[in-house]
Short mmCIF file of C-alpha atoms in Angstrom, two decimals:
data_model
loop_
_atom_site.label_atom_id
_atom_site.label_comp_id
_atom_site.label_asym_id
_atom_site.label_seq_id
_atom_site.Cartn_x
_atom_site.Cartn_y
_atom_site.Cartn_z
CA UNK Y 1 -87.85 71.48 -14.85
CA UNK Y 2 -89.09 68.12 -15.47
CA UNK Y 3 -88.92 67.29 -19.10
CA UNK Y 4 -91.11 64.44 -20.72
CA UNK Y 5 -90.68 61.21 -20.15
CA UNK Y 6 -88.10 59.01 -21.91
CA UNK Y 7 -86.18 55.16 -22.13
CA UNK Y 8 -83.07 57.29 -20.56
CA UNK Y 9 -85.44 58.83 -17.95
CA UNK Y 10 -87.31 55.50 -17.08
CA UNK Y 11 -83.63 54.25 -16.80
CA UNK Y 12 -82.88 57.22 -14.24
CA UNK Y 13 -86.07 56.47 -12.09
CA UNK Y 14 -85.67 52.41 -11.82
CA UNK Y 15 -82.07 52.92 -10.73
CA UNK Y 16 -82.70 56.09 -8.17
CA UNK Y 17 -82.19 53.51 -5.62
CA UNK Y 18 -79.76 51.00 -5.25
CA UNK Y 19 -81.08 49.39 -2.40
CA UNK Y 20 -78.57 48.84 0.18
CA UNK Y 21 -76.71 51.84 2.64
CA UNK Y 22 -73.50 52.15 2.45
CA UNK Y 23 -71.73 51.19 6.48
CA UNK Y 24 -71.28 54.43 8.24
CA UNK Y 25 -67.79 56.21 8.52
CA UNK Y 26 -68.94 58.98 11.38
CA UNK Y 27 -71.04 61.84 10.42
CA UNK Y 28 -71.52 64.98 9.64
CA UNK Y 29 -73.54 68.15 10.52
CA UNK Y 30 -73.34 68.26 14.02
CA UNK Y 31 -70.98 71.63 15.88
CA UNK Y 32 -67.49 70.32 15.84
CA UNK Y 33 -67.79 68.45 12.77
CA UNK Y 34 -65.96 69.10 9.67
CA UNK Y 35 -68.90 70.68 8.55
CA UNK Y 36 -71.57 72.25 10.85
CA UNK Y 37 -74.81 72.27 9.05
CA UNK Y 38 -78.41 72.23 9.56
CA UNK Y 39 -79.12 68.78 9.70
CA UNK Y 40 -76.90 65.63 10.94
CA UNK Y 41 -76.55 62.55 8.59
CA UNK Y 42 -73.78 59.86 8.40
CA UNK Y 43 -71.09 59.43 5.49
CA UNK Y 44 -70.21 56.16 3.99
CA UNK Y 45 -66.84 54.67 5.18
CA UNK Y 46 -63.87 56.39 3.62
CA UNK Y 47 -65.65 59.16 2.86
CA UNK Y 48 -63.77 63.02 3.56
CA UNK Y 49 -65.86 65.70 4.25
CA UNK Y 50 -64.79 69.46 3.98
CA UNK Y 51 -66.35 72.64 4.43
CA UNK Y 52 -66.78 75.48 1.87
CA UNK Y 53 -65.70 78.56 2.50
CA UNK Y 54 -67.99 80.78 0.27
CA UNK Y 55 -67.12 84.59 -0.28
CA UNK Y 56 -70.21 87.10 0.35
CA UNK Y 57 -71.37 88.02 -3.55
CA UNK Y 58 -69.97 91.23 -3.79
CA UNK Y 59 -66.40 89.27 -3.41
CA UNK Y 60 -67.19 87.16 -5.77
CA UNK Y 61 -65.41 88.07 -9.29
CA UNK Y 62 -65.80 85.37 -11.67
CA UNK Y 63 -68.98 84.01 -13.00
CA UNK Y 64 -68.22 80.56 -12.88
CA UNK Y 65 -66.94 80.74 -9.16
CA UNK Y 66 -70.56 82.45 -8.45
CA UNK Y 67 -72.16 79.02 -10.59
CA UNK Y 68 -69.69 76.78 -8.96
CA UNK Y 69 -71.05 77.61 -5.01
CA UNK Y 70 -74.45 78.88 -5.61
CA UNK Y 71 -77.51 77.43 -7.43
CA UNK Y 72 -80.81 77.82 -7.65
CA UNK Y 73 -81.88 79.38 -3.75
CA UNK Y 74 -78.90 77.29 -1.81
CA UNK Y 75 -75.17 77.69 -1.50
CA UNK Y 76 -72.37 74.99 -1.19
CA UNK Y 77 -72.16 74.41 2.27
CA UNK Y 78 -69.53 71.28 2.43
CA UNK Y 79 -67.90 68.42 -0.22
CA UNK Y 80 -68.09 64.85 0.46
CA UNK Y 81 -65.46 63.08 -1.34
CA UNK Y 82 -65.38 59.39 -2.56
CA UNK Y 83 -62.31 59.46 -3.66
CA UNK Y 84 -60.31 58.14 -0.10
CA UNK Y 85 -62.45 55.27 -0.26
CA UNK Y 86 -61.51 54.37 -3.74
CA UNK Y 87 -64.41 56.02 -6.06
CA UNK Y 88 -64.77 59.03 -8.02
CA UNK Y 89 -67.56 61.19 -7.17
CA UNK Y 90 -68.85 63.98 -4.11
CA UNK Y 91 -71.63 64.05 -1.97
CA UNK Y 92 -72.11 67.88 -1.98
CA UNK Y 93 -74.26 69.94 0.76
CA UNK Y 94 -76.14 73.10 -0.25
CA UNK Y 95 -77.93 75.27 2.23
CA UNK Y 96 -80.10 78.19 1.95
CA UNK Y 97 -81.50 81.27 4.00
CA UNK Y 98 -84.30 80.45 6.26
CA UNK Y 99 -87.62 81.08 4.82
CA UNK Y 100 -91.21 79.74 3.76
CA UNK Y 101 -89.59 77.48 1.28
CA UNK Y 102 -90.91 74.45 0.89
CA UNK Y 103 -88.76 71.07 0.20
CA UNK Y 104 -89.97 70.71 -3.69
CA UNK Y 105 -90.15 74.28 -4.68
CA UNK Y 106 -86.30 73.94 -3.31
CA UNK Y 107 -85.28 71.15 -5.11
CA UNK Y 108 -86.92 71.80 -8.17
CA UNK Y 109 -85.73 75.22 -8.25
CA UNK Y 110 -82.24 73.63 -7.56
CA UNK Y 111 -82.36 71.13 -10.43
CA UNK Y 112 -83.79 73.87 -12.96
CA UNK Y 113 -80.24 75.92 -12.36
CA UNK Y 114 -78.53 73.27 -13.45
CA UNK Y 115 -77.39 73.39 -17.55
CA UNK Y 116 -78.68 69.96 -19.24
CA UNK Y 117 -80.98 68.21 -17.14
CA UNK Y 118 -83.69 66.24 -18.36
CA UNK Y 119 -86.28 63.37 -17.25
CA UNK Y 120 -86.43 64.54 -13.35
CA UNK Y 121 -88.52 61.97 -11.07
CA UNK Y 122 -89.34 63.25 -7.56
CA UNK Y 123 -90.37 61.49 -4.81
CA UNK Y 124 -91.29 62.03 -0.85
CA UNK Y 125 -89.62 60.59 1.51
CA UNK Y 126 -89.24 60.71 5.77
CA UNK Y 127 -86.02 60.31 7.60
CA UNK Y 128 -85.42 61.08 11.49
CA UNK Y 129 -88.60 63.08 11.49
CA UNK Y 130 -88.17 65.08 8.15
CA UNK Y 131 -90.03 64.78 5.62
CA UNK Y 132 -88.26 65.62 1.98
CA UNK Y 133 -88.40 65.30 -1.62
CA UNK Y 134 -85.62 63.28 -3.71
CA UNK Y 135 -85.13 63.50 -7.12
CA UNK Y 136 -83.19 61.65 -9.76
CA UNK Y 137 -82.53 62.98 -13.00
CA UNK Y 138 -80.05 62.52 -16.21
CA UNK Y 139 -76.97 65.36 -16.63
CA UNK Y 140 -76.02 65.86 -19.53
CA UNK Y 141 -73.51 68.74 -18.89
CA UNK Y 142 -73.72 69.83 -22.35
CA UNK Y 143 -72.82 66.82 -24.38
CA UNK Y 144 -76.19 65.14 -25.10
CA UNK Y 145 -75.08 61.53 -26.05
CA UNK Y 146 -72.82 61.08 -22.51
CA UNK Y 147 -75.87 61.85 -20.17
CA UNK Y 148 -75.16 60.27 -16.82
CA UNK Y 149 -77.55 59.95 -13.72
CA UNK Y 150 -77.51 62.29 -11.00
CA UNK Y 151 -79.38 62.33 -7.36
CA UNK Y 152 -80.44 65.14 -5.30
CA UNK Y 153 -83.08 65.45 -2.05
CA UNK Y 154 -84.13 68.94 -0.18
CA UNK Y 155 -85.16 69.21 3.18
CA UNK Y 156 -86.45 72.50 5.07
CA UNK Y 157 -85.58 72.97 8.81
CA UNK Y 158 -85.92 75.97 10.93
CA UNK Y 159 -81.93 77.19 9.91
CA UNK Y 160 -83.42 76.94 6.04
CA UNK Y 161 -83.90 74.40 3.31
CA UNK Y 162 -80.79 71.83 3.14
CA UNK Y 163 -79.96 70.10 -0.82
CA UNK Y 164 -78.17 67.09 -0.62
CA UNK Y 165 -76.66 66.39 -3.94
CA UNK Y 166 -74.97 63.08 -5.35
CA UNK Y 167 -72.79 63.24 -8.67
CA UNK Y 168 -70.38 60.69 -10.21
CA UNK Y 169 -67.99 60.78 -13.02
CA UNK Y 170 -70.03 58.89 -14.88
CA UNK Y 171 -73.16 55.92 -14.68
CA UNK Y 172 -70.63 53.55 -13.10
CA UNK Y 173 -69.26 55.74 -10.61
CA UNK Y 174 -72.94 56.73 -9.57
CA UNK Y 175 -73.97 53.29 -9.14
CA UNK Y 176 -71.06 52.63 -6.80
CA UNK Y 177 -71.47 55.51 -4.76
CA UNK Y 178 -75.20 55.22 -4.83
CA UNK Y 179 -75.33 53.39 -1.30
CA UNK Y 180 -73.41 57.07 0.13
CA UNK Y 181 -76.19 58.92 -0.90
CA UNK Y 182 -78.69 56.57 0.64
CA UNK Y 183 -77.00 56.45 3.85
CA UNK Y 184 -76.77 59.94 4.13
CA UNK Y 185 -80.99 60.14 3.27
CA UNK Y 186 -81.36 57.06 5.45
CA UNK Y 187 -79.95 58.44 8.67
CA UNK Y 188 -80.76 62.60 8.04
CA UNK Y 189 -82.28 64.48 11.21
CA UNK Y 190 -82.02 67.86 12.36
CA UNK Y 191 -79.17 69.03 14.73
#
């Protein structure tokens, strides 16, 4: 849902970018790798990535577990974590069932099923022959005066739509992880 306009949202949109890729650490998505995905794309330096073992729905209990590995149409796939190369903050992949989806419908379906967003700012963009939609948006998770910018960017492929999706402890944190999220966007292509 892409709320109105504000100084917090303009703040969101001028800073979606940092500018500069983070230097590659290996990558991910390929068979064999840590997580076997859809699409291939390389991880900043220092980065850990880890797959997610997600139980089928009937298996799933709590309600919290169910809004911790699925939202909107896609379902954690595999964590990225900053935190071996000194930073606080995952990378997180989210993949859903193959379909007529299309990139934007994904991703804004994606960011709508997520408690206190506001100010989301999409964008197209191409990478190793895809051709996607990025967003960045403010989180507030629930506490309106500690909003903090998020990141996000859908692809579809024939295996179904992919959601790449950057979050940070806080502003900081996303700035210097920033350059991890536009490596991975930077060097995405099908497997």
């Amino acid at each position: 849902m892409a709320a109105s306009p504000s100084s917090a949202a303009a703040t969101a949109t001028a800073t979606a970018t940092s500018g500069t890729a983070a230097p590659s650490g290996g990558s991910v998505g390929a068979a064999g790798s840590p997580c076997p995905l859809p699409v291939v794309f390389d991880i900043a330096r220092g980065w850990r990535a880890k797959a997610v073992e997600v139980p089928p729905p009937a298996d799933v209990q709590a309600e919290d577990l169910e809004e911790l590995l699925r939202q909107g149409p896609v379902t954690l796939a595999c964590e990225i974590d900053a935190k071996p190369a000194g930073n606080i903050g995952f990378l997180r992949v989210w993949t859903g069932k193959p379909g007529r989806a299309d990139a934007r419908g994904v991703l804004e379906a994606f960011v709508d099923a997520e408690k206190g967003t506001s100010g989301a700012t999409y964008r197209r963009f191409t990478s190793g022959g895809l051709a996607g939609v990025e967003v960045a948006y403010l989180h507030t998770g629930g506490l309106p005066d500690e909003a903090k910018k998020e990141n996000a960017l859908a692809v579809t492929t024939d295996r179904g739509p992919v959601v790449l999706h950057l979050g940070g402890m806080d502003d900081e944190e996303h700035r210097a992880i920033l350059p991890a999220f536009e490596l991975a966007r930077n060097t995405l292509h099908t497997v």
